[in-house]
PDB file of C-alpha atoms in Angstrom:
ATOM      1  CA  MET A   1     -24.769  -8.588  19.382  1.00 39.00           C
ATOM      2  CA  GLY A   2     -24.938  -8.255  23.144  1.00 39.00           C
ATOM      3  CA  LEU A   3     -22.047  -7.385  25.370  1.00 37.00           C
ATOM      4  CA  GLU A   4     -21.890 -10.882  26.820  1.00 37.00           C
ATOM      5  CA  GLU A   5     -21.555 -12.370  23.331  1.00 42.00           C
ATOM      6  CA  SER A   6     -18.762 -10.148  22.040  1.00 61.00           C
ATOM      7  CA  THR A   7     -16.689 -12.064  19.519  1.00 68.00           C
ATOM      8  CA  ILE A   8     -13.713  -9.764  19.937  1.00 71.00           C
ATOM      9  CA  LEU A   9     -13.730 -10.209  23.716  1.00 73.00           C
ATOM     10  CA  ASN A  10     -13.830 -14.005  23.509  1.00 75.00           C
ATOM     11  CA  SER A  11     -11.184 -14.169  20.775  1.00 80.00           C
ATOM     12  CA  SER A  12      -8.860 -11.808  22.645  1.00 82.00           C
ATOM     13  CA  TYR A  13      -9.213 -13.804  25.839  1.00 81.00           C
ATOM     14  CA  LEU A  14      -8.375 -17.038  24.008  1.00 83.00           C
ATOM     15  CA  LEU A  15      -5.298 -15.411  22.458  1.00 85.00           C
ATOM     16  CA  GLY A  16      -4.120 -14.063  25.812  1.00 83.00           C
ATOM     17  CA  SER A  17      -4.689 -17.400  27.542  1.00 84.00           C
ATOM     18  CA  ALA A  18      -2.827 -19.309  24.808  1.00 84.00           C
ATOM     19  CA  LEU A  19       0.143 -16.959  25.127  1.00 84.00           C
ATOM     20  CA  ASN A  20       0.275 -17.358  28.898  1.00 84.00           C
ATOM     21  CA  GLU A  21       0.187 -21.150  28.560  1.00 86.00           C
ATOM     22  CA  ASN A  22       2.970 -21.208  25.962  1.00 85.00           C
ATOM     23  CA  PRO A  23       4.879 -17.875  25.671  1.00 86.00           C
ATOM     24  CA  GLY A  24       6.980 -19.030  22.702  1.00 82.00           C
ATOM     25  CA  ALA A  25       4.129 -20.350  20.564  1.00 80.00           C
ATOM     26  CA  ILE A  26       2.962 -18.767  17.310  1.00 81.00           C
ATOM     27  CA  ILE A  27      -0.752 -18.133  17.797  1.00 78.00           C
ATOM     28  CA  SER A  28      -2.842 -17.898  14.641  1.00 78.00           C
ATOM     29  CA  ASN A  29      -6.173 -16.115  14.931  1.00 78.00           C
ATOM     30  CA  SER A  30      -9.213 -14.971  12.989  1.00 76.00           C
ATOM     31  CA  ILE A  31      -9.267 -11.328  14.130  1.00 80.00           C
ATOM     32  CA  SER A  32      -6.016 -10.237  12.384  1.00 84.00           C
ATOM     33  CA  ALA A  33      -4.387  -9.558  15.756  1.00 87.00           C
ATOM     34  CA  GLY A  34      -0.645  -8.944  15.626  1.00 88.00           C
ATOM     35  CA  PRO A  35       1.812 -10.179  18.270  1.00 91.00           C
ATOM     36  CA  LEU A  36       1.947  -6.881  20.160  1.00 94.00           C
ATOM     37  CA  TYR A  37      -1.809  -7.013  20.726  1.00 93.00           C
ATOM     38  CA  VAL A  38      -1.556 -10.672  21.734  1.00 91.00           C
ATOM     39  CA  PHE A  39       1.212  -9.855  24.229  1.00 91.00           C
ATOM     40  CA  PHE A  40      -0.752  -6.937  25.685  1.00 92.00           C
ATOM     41  CA  TYR A  41      -3.938  -8.963  26.043  1.00 91.00           C
ATOM     42  CA  GLY A  42      -1.910 -11.805  27.484  1.00 89.00           C
ATOM     43  CA  LEU A  43      -0.796  -9.399  30.218  1.00 90.00           C
ATOM     44  CA  LEU A  44      -4.399  -8.343  30.867  1.00 90.00           C
ATOM     45  CA  THR A  45      -5.503 -11.965  31.013  1.00 89.00           C
ATOM     46  CA  PHE A  46      -2.675 -12.818  33.397  1.00 88.00           C
ATOM     47  CA  LEU A  47      -3.540  -9.929  35.723  1.00 88.00           C
ATOM     48  CA  PHE A  48      -7.337  -9.882  35.518  1.00 86.00           C
ATOM     49  CA  ASN A  49      -8.351 -13.191  33.901  1.00 79.00           C
ATOM     50  CA  SER A  50     -11.395 -12.790  31.620  1.00 69.00           C
ATOM     51  CA  SER A  51     -12.927  -9.660  33.107  1.00 72.00           C
ATOM     52  CA  MET A  52     -15.202  -7.881  30.627  1.00 80.00           C
ATOM     53  CA  LEU A  53     -14.895  -4.716  32.699  1.00 85.00           C
ATOM     54  CA  VAL A  54     -11.110  -4.614  32.201  1.00 88.00           C
ATOM     55  CA  SER A  55     -11.484  -4.736  28.414  1.00 88.00           C
ATOM     56  CA  VAL A  56     -14.032  -1.910  28.511  1.00 90.00           C
ATOM     57  CA  VAL A  57     -11.951   0.241  30.890  1.00 92.00           C
ATOM     58  CA  VAL A  58      -8.724  -0.190  28.877  1.00 93.00           C
ATOM     59  CA  SER A  59     -10.639   0.545  25.677  1.00 93.00           C
ATOM     60  CA  ALA A  60     -12.139   3.719  27.181  1.00 93.00           C
ATOM     61  CA  ILE A  61      -8.710   4.903  28.332  1.00 95.00           C
ATOM     62  CA  LEU A  62      -7.249   4.291  24.860  1.00 95.00           C
ATOM     63  CA  VAL A  63     -10.100   6.139  23.137  1.00 95.00           C
ATOM     64  CA  PHE A  64      -9.630   9.106  25.484  1.00 96.00           C
ATOM     65  CA  ILE A  65      -5.860   9.170  24.833  1.00 96.00           C
ATOM     66  CA  GLN A  66      -6.392   8.876  21.080  1.00 96.00           C
ATOM     67  CA  ALA A  67      -8.917  11.716  21.115  1.00 96.00           C
ATOM     68  CA  LEU A  68      -6.363  13.911  22.922  1.00 96.00           C
ATOM     69  CA  ILE A  69      -3.600  12.968  20.460  1.00 96.00           C
ATOM     70  CA  PHE A  70      -5.827  13.594  17.446  1.00 96.00           C
ATOM     71  CA  ASN A  71      -7.140  16.908  18.770  1.00 95.00           C
ATOM     72  CA  SER A  72      -3.654  18.074  19.742  1.00 94.00           C
ATOM     73  CA  THR A  73      -2.231  17.099  16.344  1.00 93.00           C
ATOM     74  CA  LEU A  74      -4.889  19.036  14.435  1.00 93.00           C
ATOM     75  CA  GLN A  75      -4.537  22.080  16.711  1.00 92.00           C
ATOM     76  CA  LYS A  76      -0.743  22.084  16.506  1.00 90.00           C
ATOM     77  CA  ASN A  77      -0.881  21.940  12.710  1.00 88.00           C
ATOM     78  CA  GLY A  78      -3.626  24.543  12.387  1.00 85.00           C
ATOM     79  CA  ALA A  79      -5.903  22.155  10.512  1.00 83.00           C
ATOM     80  CA  PHE A  80      -8.899  24.450  11.036  1.00 86.00           C
ATOM     81  CA  GLU A  81      -9.395  28.178  11.268  1.00 83.00           C
ATOM     82  CA  GLU A  82     -10.143  27.964  14.974  1.00 83.00           C
ATOM     83  CA  ASN A  83      -8.709  25.895  17.797  1.00 86.00           C
ATOM     84  CA  THR A  84     -11.428  23.566  18.960  1.00 89.00           C
ATOM     85  CA  TYR A  85     -11.980  20.381  20.918  1.00 92.00           C
ATOM     86  CA  LEU A  86     -14.614  19.275  18.420  1.00 93.00           C
ATOM     87  CA  PRO A  87     -12.394  16.629  16.679  1.00 94.00           C
ATOM     88  CA  GLY A  88     -11.722  14.891  19.986  1.00 94.00           C
ATOM     89  CA  ILE A  89     -15.390  15.029  20.970  1.00 94.00           C
ATOM     90  CA  LEU A  90     -16.525  13.620  17.616  1.00 94.00           C
ATOM     91  CA  TYR A  91     -13.871  10.907  17.748  1.00 95.00           C
ATOM     92  CA  VAL A  92     -15.197   9.688  21.100  1.00 94.00           C
ATOM     93  CA  LEU A  93     -18.782  10.088  19.932  1.00 93.00           C
ATOM     94  CA  ILE A  94     -18.365   8.026  16.758  1.00 92.00           C
ATOM     95  CA  LEU A  95     -16.388   5.377  18.650  1.00 91.00           C
ATOM     96  CA  SER A  96     -19.306   5.078  21.075  1.00 89.00           C
ATOM     97  CA  SER A  97     -21.922   4.261  18.447  1.00 88.00           C
ATOM     98  CA  ASN A  98     -21.948   0.486  18.907  1.00 85.00           C
ATOM     99  CA  GLN A  99     -21.575  -1.923  21.823  1.00 85.00           C
ATOM    100  CA  GLU A 100     -18.739  -3.782  20.092  1.00 84.00           C
ATOM    101  CA  PHE A 101     -16.652  -0.583  20.044  1.00 87.00           C
ATOM    102  CA  LEU A 102     -16.613  -0.604  23.829  1.00 87.00           C
ATOM    103  CA  PHE A 103     -14.156  -3.515  23.855  1.00 88.00           C
ATOM    104  CA  LEU A 104     -10.430  -3.444  23.268  1.00 90.00           C
ATOM    105  CA  SER A 105      -9.618  -4.644  19.746  1.00 90.00           C
ATOM    106  CA  PRO A 106      -6.517  -4.909  17.523  1.00 92.00           C
ATOM    107  CA  ALA A 107      -7.645  -2.049  15.269  1.00 92.00           C
ATOM    108  CA  LEU A 108      -8.401   0.231  18.222  1.00 94.00           C
ATOM    109  CA  MET A 109      -5.010  -0.418  19.799  1.00 95.00           C
ATOM    110  CA  ALA A 110      -3.298   0.137  16.432  1.00 95.00           C
ATOM    111  CA  ASN A 111      -5.061   3.497  16.029  1.00 96.00           C
ATOM    112  CA  THR A 112      -2.936   4.874  18.867  1.00 96.00           C
ATOM    113  CA  PHE A 113       0.257   4.340  16.897  1.00 96.00           C
ATOM    114  CA  LEU A 114      -1.321   5.496  13.618  1.00 96.00           C
ATOM    115  CA  LEU A 115      -2.342   8.792  15.236  1.00 96.00           C
ATOM    116  CA  LEU A 116       1.146   9.294  16.681  1.00 96.00           C
ATOM    117  CA  ALA A 117       2.633   8.550  13.240  1.00 95.00           C
ATOM    118  CA  THR A 118       0.162  10.992  11.655  1.00 94.00           C
ATOM    119  CA  ASP A 119       1.521  13.746  13.883  1.00 93.00           C
ATOM    120  CA  LYS A 120       5.073  12.912  12.758  1.00 92.00           C
ATOM    121  CA  ILE A 121       4.029  12.899   9.092  1.00 92.00           C
ATOM    122  CA  LEU A 122       2.361  16.309   9.369  1.00 91.00           C
ATOM    123  CA  VAL A 123       5.412  17.751  11.143  1.00 88.00           C
ATOM    124  CA  HIS A 124       7.573  16.497   8.270  1.00 87.00           C
ATOM    125  CA  LEU A 125       5.253  17.964   5.625  1.00 85.00           C
ATOM    126  CA  LYS A 126       5.301  21.350   7.369  1.00 81.00           C
ATOM    127  CA  PHE A 127       8.889  21.627   8.556  1.00 79.00           C
ATOM    128  CA  ARG A 128      10.738  18.958   6.504  1.00 74.00           C
ATOM    129  CA  GLY A 129      11.421  17.005   9.686  1.00 65.00           C
ATOM    130  CA  SER A 130      14.687  15.434  10.727  1.00 76.00           C
ATOM    131  CA  GLU A 131      15.840  11.902  10.005  1.00 80.00           C
ATOM    132  CA  GLU A 132      14.908  11.032  13.578  1.00 85.00           C
ATOM    133  CA  ASN A 133      11.339  12.065  12.744  1.00 86.00           C
ATOM    134  CA  ILE A 134      11.346   9.806   9.665  1.00 90.00           C
ATOM    135  CA  LEU A 135      12.757   6.857  11.614  1.00 92.00           C
ATOM    136  CA  THR A 136      10.224   7.305  14.417  1.00 93.00           C
ATOM    137  CA  THR A 137       7.378   7.457  11.905  1.00 94.00           C
ATOM    138  CA  GLY A 138       8.367   4.084  10.467  1.00 95.00           C
ATOM    139  CA  PHE A 139       8.751   2.578  13.931  1.00 96.00           C
ATOM    140  CA  LEU A 140       5.300   3.793  15.033  1.00 96.00           C
ATOM    141  CA  LEU A 141       3.691   2.428  11.876  1.00 96.00           C
ATOM    142  CA  GLY A 142       5.438  -0.873  12.565  1.00 95.00           C
ATOM    143  CA  LEU A 143       4.007  -0.996  16.090  1.00 96.00           C
ATOM    144  CA  GLY A 144       0.548  -0.359  14.634  1.00 95.00           C
ATOM    145  CA  ALA A 145       1.012  -3.264  12.208  1.00 94.00           C
ATOM    146  CA  LEU A 146       2.150  -5.458  15.115  1.00 94.00           C
ATOM    147  CA  CYS A 147      -1.168  -4.718  16.822  1.00 93.00           C
ATOM    148  CA  TYR A 148      -3.366  -5.193  13.763  1.00 92.00           C
ATOM    149  CA  ALA A 149      -1.870  -6.984  10.759  1.00 89.00           C
ATOM    150  CA  PRO A 150      -3.677  -5.073   7.930  1.00 89.00           C
ATOM    151  CA  TYR A 151      -2.033  -1.858   9.203  1.00 92.00           C
ATOM    152  CA  PHE A 152       1.042  -3.044   7.331  1.00 92.00           C
ATOM    153  CA  ILE A 153      -0.456  -1.150   4.390  1.00 92.00           C
ATOM    154  CA  PHE A 154       0.035   2.196   6.161  1.00 95.00           C
ATOM    155  CA  LEU A 155       3.755   2.006   5.415  1.00 94.00           C
ATOM    156  CA  ILE A 156       2.726   2.347   1.760  1.00 94.00           C
ATOM    157  CA  PHE A 157       0.382   5.172   2.780  1.00 94.00           C
ATOM    158  CA  ALA A 158       3.242   7.148   4.376  1.00 93.00           C
ATOM    159  CA  ILE A 159       5.492   6.599   1.349  1.00 92.00           C
ATOM    160  CA  VAL A 160       2.729   7.771  -1.008  1.00 93.00           C
ATOM    161  CA  ILE A 161       2.166  10.927   1.066  1.00 92.00           C
ATOM    162  CA  TYR A 162       5.874  11.758   1.113  1.00 90.00           C
ATOM    163  CA  ILE A 163       6.284  11.125  -2.621  1.00 90.00           C
ATOM    164  CA  ILE A 164       3.324  13.288  -3.626  1.00 89.00           C
ATOM    165  CA  TYR A 165       3.504  16.096  -1.081  1.00 87.00           C
ATOM    166  CA  SER A 166       7.139  16.457  -0.006  1.00 83.00           C
ATOM    167  CA  GLY A 167      10.620  16.532  -1.460  1.00 75.00           C
ATOM    168  CA  THR A 168      11.838  13.746   0.812  1.00 76.00           C
ATOM    169  CA  LEU A 169      15.215  12.307  -0.106  1.00 77.00           C
ATOM    170  CA  VAL A 170      15.202   8.733  -1.390  1.00 80.00           C
ATOM    171  CA  ARG A 171      17.410   7.481   1.439  1.00 84.00           C
ATOM    172  CA  ARG A 172      14.813   8.683   3.956  1.00 85.00           C
ATOM    173  CA  TYR A 173      12.268   6.246   2.521  1.00 86.00           C
ATOM    174  CA  PHE A 174      14.728   3.480   3.319  1.00 90.00           C
ATOM    175  CA  LEU A 175      15.215   4.985   6.776  1.00 91.00           C
ATOM    176  CA  MET A 176      11.477   4.949   7.444  1.00 92.00           C
ATOM    177  CA  THR A 177      11.249   1.370   6.175  1.00 93.00           C
ATOM    178  CA  TYR A 178      14.122   0.450   8.481  1.00 94.00           C
ATOM    179  CA  GLY A 179      12.210   1.917  11.434  1.00 94.00           C
ATOM    180  CA  PHE A 180       9.199  -0.145  10.397  1.00 95.00           C
ATOM    181  CA  VAL A 181      11.235  -3.351  10.045  1.00 94.00           C
ATOM    182  CA  PHE A 182      13.051  -2.711  13.328  1.00 95.00           C
ATOM    183  CA  SER A 183       9.795  -3.040  15.267  1.00 93.00           C
ATOM    184  CA  PHE A 184       9.289  -6.471  13.676  1.00 93.00           C
ATOM    185  CA  LEU A 185      12.899  -7.364  14.404  1.00 94.00           C
ATOM    186  CA  ILE A 186      12.230  -7.091  18.134  1.00 92.00           C
ATOM    187  CA  PHE A 187       9.505  -9.737  17.983  1.00 91.00           C
ATOM    188  CA  TRP A 188      11.447 -11.871  15.511  1.00 92.00           C
ATOM    189  CA  ILE A 189      14.367 -12.056  17.963  1.00 93.00           C
ATOM    190  CA  TYR A 190      11.937 -12.980  20.745  1.00 91.00           C
ATOM    191  CA  TYR A 191      10.431 -15.856  18.733  1.00 90.00           C
ATOM    192  CA  LEU A 192      13.852 -16.837  17.410  1.00 90.00           C
ATOM    193  CA  TYR A 193      14.854 -17.513  21.018  1.00 90.00           C
ATOM    194  CA  PHE A 194      12.091 -20.148  21.127  1.00 86.00           C
ATOM    195  CA  GLY A 195      13.057 -21.486  17.698  1.00 86.00           C
ATOM    196  CA  ASN A 196      10.029 -19.951  15.961  1.00 85.00           C
ATOM    197  CA  GLY A 197      11.565 -16.983  14.123  1.00 84.00           C
ATOM    198  CA  GLY A 198      10.652 -18.263  10.670  1.00 84.00           C
ATOM    199  CA  ALA A 199       7.218 -19.412  11.826  1.00 85.00           C
ATOM    200  CA  PHE A 200       6.504 -15.921  13.192  1.00 86.00           C
ATOM    201  CA  LEU A 201       7.168 -14.257   9.836  1.00 83.00           C
ATOM    202  CA  GLY A 202       5.365 -16.965   7.892  1.00 82.00           C
ATOM    203  CA  ASP A 203       2.275 -16.781  10.081  1.00 82.00           C
ATOM    204  CA  TYR A 204       2.126 -12.982   9.991  1.00 83.00           C
ATOM    205  CA  PHE A 205       2.427 -12.625   6.220  1.00 80.00           C
ATOM    206  CA  SER A 206       0.554 -15.768   5.124  1.00 75.00           C
ATOM    207  CA  ASP A 207      -2.932 -14.247   5.388  1.00 68.00           C
ATOM    208  CA  LEU A 208      -2.009 -10.585   5.090  1.00 70.00           C
ATOM    209  CA  PHE A 209      -3.224  -9.932   1.556  1.00 65.00           C
ATOM    210  CA  GLN A 210      -6.055 -12.433   1.335  1.00 67.00           C
ATOM    211  CA  ILE A 211      -9.310 -10.749   0.355  1.00 68.00           C
ATOM    212  CA  ASN A 212     -12.153 -11.481   2.760  1.00 66.00           C
ATOM    213  CA  GLU A 213     -15.738 -12.211   1.812  1.00 69.00           C
ATOM    214  CA  MET A 214     -18.114  -9.282   1.934  1.00 69.00           C
ATOM    215  CA  ASP A 215     -20.938  -9.961   4.369  1.00 71.00           C
ATOM    216  CA  SER A 216     -23.977  -7.966   3.245  1.00 75.00           C
ATOM    217  CA  GLY A 217     -25.303  -7.878   6.809  1.00 78.00           C
ATOM    218  CA  VAL A 218     -22.089  -6.304   8.118  1.00 79.00           C
ATOM    219  CA  ILE A 219     -21.983  -3.873   5.175  1.00 83.00           C
ATOM    220  CA  ASN A 220     -25.533  -2.719   5.909  1.00 85.00           C
ATOM    221  CA  GLU A 221     -24.708  -2.277   9.590  1.00 84.00           C
ATOM    222  CA  LEU A 222     -21.584  -0.283   8.724  1.00 86.00           C
ATOM    223  CA  LEU A 223     -23.560   1.990   6.429  1.00 87.00           C
ATOM    224  CA  LEU A 224     -26.213   2.449   9.101  1.00 87.00           C
ATOM    225  CA  ILE A 225     -23.763   3.316  11.899  1.00 87.00           C
ATOM    226  CA  PHE A 226     -21.338   5.393   9.815  1.00 88.00           C
ATOM    227  CA  GLY A 227     -23.879   6.696   7.332  1.00 88.00           C
ATOM    228  CA  LEU A 228     -24.187  10.215   8.750  1.00 90.00           C
ATOM    229  CA  PRO A 229     -20.424  10.811   9.331  1.00 91.00           C
ATOM    230  CA  LEU A 230     -19.726   9.373   5.864  1.00 91.00           C
ATOM    231  CA  PHE A 231     -22.348  11.640   4.299  1.00 91.00           C
ATOM    232  CA  LEU A 232     -20.874  14.668   6.084  1.00 90.00           C
ATOM    233  CA  SER A 233     -17.397  13.647   4.921  1.00 88.00           C
ATOM    234  CA  VAL A 234     -18.519  13.432   1.294  1.00 88.00           C
ATOM    235  CA  LEU A 235     -20.165  16.858   1.523  1.00 87.00           C
ATOM    236  CA  SER A 236     -17.137  18.377   3.231  1.00 84.00           C
ATOM    237  CA  GLY A 237     -14.724  16.880   0.712  1.00 78.00           C
ATOM    238  CA  ALA A 238     -16.808  18.066  -2.227  1.00 77.00           C
ATOM    239  CA  GLN A 239     -17.116  21.597  -0.854  1.00 73.00           C
ATOM    240  CA  ASN A 240     -13.518  22.063   0.288  1.00 65.00           C
ATOM    241  CA  PHE A 241     -11.495  19.988  -2.171  1.00 65.00           C
ATOM    242  CA  GLN A 242     -10.431  23.075  -4.130  1.00 61.00           C
ATOM    243  CA  GLY A 243      -8.951  24.502  -0.946  1.00 58.00           C
ATOM    244  CA  VAL A 244     -10.683  27.883  -1.243  1.00 56.00           C
ATOM    245  CA  GLY A 245      -9.905  29.913   1.870  1.00 59.00           C
ATOM    246  CA  LEU A 246      -7.413  27.348   3.164  1.00 70.00           C
ATOM    247  CA  ILE A 247      -3.677  27.792   3.610  1.00 73.00           C
ATOM    248  CA  ASN A 248      -1.319  25.333   1.921  1.00 78.00           C
ATOM    249  CA  HIS A 249      -0.738  23.180   4.994  1.00 80.00           C
ATOM    250  CA  GLN A 250      -4.478  22.897   5.642  1.00 84.00           C
ATOM    251  CA  ILE A 251      -4.915  21.670   2.076  1.00 85.00           C
ATOM    252  CA  LEU A 252      -2.160  19.098   2.656  1.00 88.00           C
ATOM    253  CA  ILE A 253      -3.872  17.857   5.813  1.00 90.00           C
ATOM    254  CA  GLN A 254      -7.180  17.540   3.997  1.00 90.00           C
ATOM    255  CA  ARG A 255      -5.639  15.568   1.137  1.00 90.00           C
ATOM    256  CA  MET A 256      -3.665  13.358   3.497  1.00 92.00           C
ATOM    257  CA  MET A 257      -6.895  12.501   5.334  1.00 93.00           C
ATOM    258  CA  LEU A 258      -8.502  11.627   2.009  1.00 92.00           C
ATOM    259  CA  TRP A 259      -5.642   9.233   1.293  1.00 94.00           C
ATOM    260  CA  MET A 260      -6.026   7.774   4.771  1.00 94.00           C
ATOM    261  CA  LEU A 261      -9.715   7.169   4.111  1.00 93.00           C
ATOM    262  CA  ILE A 262      -8.867   5.372   0.860  1.00 92.00           C
ATOM    263  CA  PHE A 263      -6.332   3.117   2.599  1.00 93.00           C
ATOM    264  CA  ALA A 264      -8.774   2.512   5.460  1.00 91.00           C
ATOM    265  CA  LEU A 265     -11.389   1.341   2.946  1.00 89.00           C
ATOM    266  CA  VAL A 266      -8.815  -1.053   1.481  1.00 88.00           C
ATOM    267  CA  ILE A 267      -8.257  -2.477   4.969  1.00 87.00           C
ATOM    268  CA  LEU A 268     -11.936  -3.458   5.045  1.00 84.00           C
ATOM    269  CA  ARG A 269     -11.018  -6.120   2.489  1.00 80.00           C
ATOM    270  CA  LEU A 270      -7.707  -7.193   4.063  1.00 79.00           C
ATOM    271  CA  ASP A 271      -8.977  -8.287   7.462  1.00 77.00           C
ATOM    272  CA  ASN A 272      -9.403 -12.036   7.939  1.00 71.00           C
ATOM    273  CA  GLN A 273     -13.098 -11.411   8.372  1.00 75.00           C
ATOM    274  CA  LEU A 274     -15.109  -8.253   7.855  1.00 77.00           C
ATOM    275  CA  THR A 275     -16.616  -7.028  11.130  1.00 78.00           C
ATOM    276  CA  LEU A 276     -17.720  -3.733  12.602  1.00 80.00           C
ATOM    277  CA  LEU A 277     -14.373  -3.506  14.386  1.00 80.00           C
ATOM    278  CA  THR A 278     -12.551  -3.544  11.040  1.00 81.00           C
ATOM    279  CA  ALA A 279     -14.016  -0.107  10.418  1.00 84.00           C
ATOM    280  CA  GLU A 280     -12.417   1.520  13.460  1.00 88.00           C
ATOM    281  CA  THR A 281      -9.650   2.746  11.140  1.00 88.00           C
ATOM    282  CA  ILE A 282     -12.145   4.753   9.092  1.00 92.00           C
ATOM    283  CA  ILE A 283     -13.129   6.763  12.157  1.00 93.00           C
ATOM    284  CA  ILE A 284      -9.977   8.936  12.004  1.00 94.00           C
ATOM    285  CA  PRO A 285     -10.626  10.511   8.557  1.00 94.00           C
ATOM    286  CA  LEU A 286     -14.407  10.499   9.102  1.00 94.00           C
ATOM    287  CA  THR A 287     -13.888  12.522  12.285  1.00 94.00           C
ATOM    288  CA  PHE A 288     -11.670  14.992  10.458  1.00 94.00           C
ATOM    289  CA  PHE A 289     -14.078  15.610   7.572  1.00 93.00           C
ATOM    290  CA  SER A 290     -17.138  15.711   9.850  1.00 93.00           C
ATOM    291  CA  THR A 291     -15.379  18.330  11.975  1.00 93.00           C
ATOM    292  CA  GLN A 292     -14.496  20.311   8.867  1.00 91.00           C
ATOM    293  CA  PHE A 293     -18.127  20.218   7.761  1.00 90.00           C
ATOM    294  CA  LEU A 294     -19.415  21.499  11.103  1.00 91.00           C
ATOM    295  CA  LEU A 295     -16.811  24.273  11.406  1.00 89.00           C
ATOM    296  CA  THR A 296     -17.350  25.621   7.897  1.00 85.00           C
ATOM    297  CA  ARG A 297     -21.109  26.119   8.167  1.00 83.00           C
ATOM    298  CA  GLY A 298     -21.999  29.750   7.649  1.00 78.00           C
ATOM    299  CA  LYS A 299     -25.161  29.291   9.691  1.00 83.00           C
ATOM    300  CA  ARG A 300     -24.262  28.007  13.144  1.00 86.00           C
ATOM    301  CA  TRP A 301     -27.729  26.601  13.747  1.00 87.00           C
ATOM    302  CA  VAL A 302     -27.137  24.135  10.883  1.00 89.00           C
ATOM    303  CA  ALA A 303     -23.955  22.881  12.568  1.00 87.00           C
ATOM    304  CA  GLU A 304     -25.752  22.618  15.916  1.00 91.00           C
ATOM    305  CA  ILE A 305     -28.589  20.556  14.424  1.00 93.00           C
ATOM    306  CA  VAL A 306     -26.150  18.214  12.645  1.00 92.00           C
ATOM    307  CA  PHE A 307     -24.109  17.788  15.831  1.00 92.00           C
ATOM    308  CA  PHE A 308     -27.310  17.007  17.742  1.00 94.00           C
ATOM    309  CA  LEU A 309     -28.183  14.361  15.130  1.00 93.00           C
ATOM    310  CA  LEU A 310     -24.723  12.815  15.551  1.00 92.00           C
ATOM    311  CA  VAL A 311     -25.228  12.608  19.311  1.00 92.00           C
ATOM    312  CA  VAL A 312     -28.713  11.122  18.973  1.00 92.00           C
ATOM    313  CA  SER A 313     -27.651   8.556  16.371  1.00 90.00           C
ATOM    314  CA  SER A 314     -24.627   7.517  18.436  1.00 89.00           C
ATOM    315  CA  VAL A 315     -26.677   7.022  21.594  1.00 89.00           C
ATOM    316  CA  THR A 316     -29.429   5.220  19.681  1.00 88.00           C
ATOM    317  CA  PHE A 317     -27.060   2.744  18.000  1.00 86.00           C
ATOM    318  CA  LEU A 318     -25.166   2.166  21.253  1.00 83.00           C
ATOM    319  CA  PHE A 319     -28.274   0.986  23.103  1.00 82.00           C
ATOM    320  CA  THR A 320     -29.862  -0.838  20.178  1.00 76.00           C
ATOM    321  CA  PRO A 321     -29.265  -4.625  20.434  1.00 64.00           C
TER     322      PRO A 321
END
């Protein structure tokens, strides 16, 4: 699909325009965009109209910020034996492997909040974080779900991680859920002012858990684009699952990323329609495991060849129509 034909760009522009025409209206859509994404794109549409360049520039800025957040989070938590900028580089590289990824999308915007929440979760697992940390985690996950509706499932992800890997008090699960709900409460009050509070909730949750149809063409394209990072992730997971040579917190990070990958795969079925952009969630755990694979190679030339293949494949797919 060419840049000028981007479905996500056209759909986002229509959502932003509809919001600007009627700020209190509930706007249903086919790209699983939440109200926060609609509001943000409405602002872009108001300021810059339908400029393709604006979508690309904002997307590039977000990807750069996300790469910094992800890299900083892994460094701060000692995820690998050495401090490296490789996770951030791979994150940008994988997110540059298709023309559609160049545009701002609900999943891409939601990734920002998921990465910030991931940092909070890892801090809690390592230091048994404060109640403020728990509340903020829920709020960030809520903001992610308000950008991209299927991200609602990451509240369950956080609860699962805390249940399995931490001794979190029961009341803190309710506190995190409150933080999550509070983000929705802000938008509910906004729509309630226009008399659409109930319609907002009904529209958001009506299609949330409907299973989409699997398009074989999209599946094949996903496997082609993400094939190498997915293969590296499988190898890395198989080789390092026992945690040999890793400290306890590194093992926790690895297992949390595995859970994130599982939930990200579930999201592929929860979007209104399966597209390449649905898979932007998978890029976070794929980046982690690909980085782990490259850093644990005993022979550096093997890692260098694999990294070169990742660069070549990314560039090739980006410029292939």
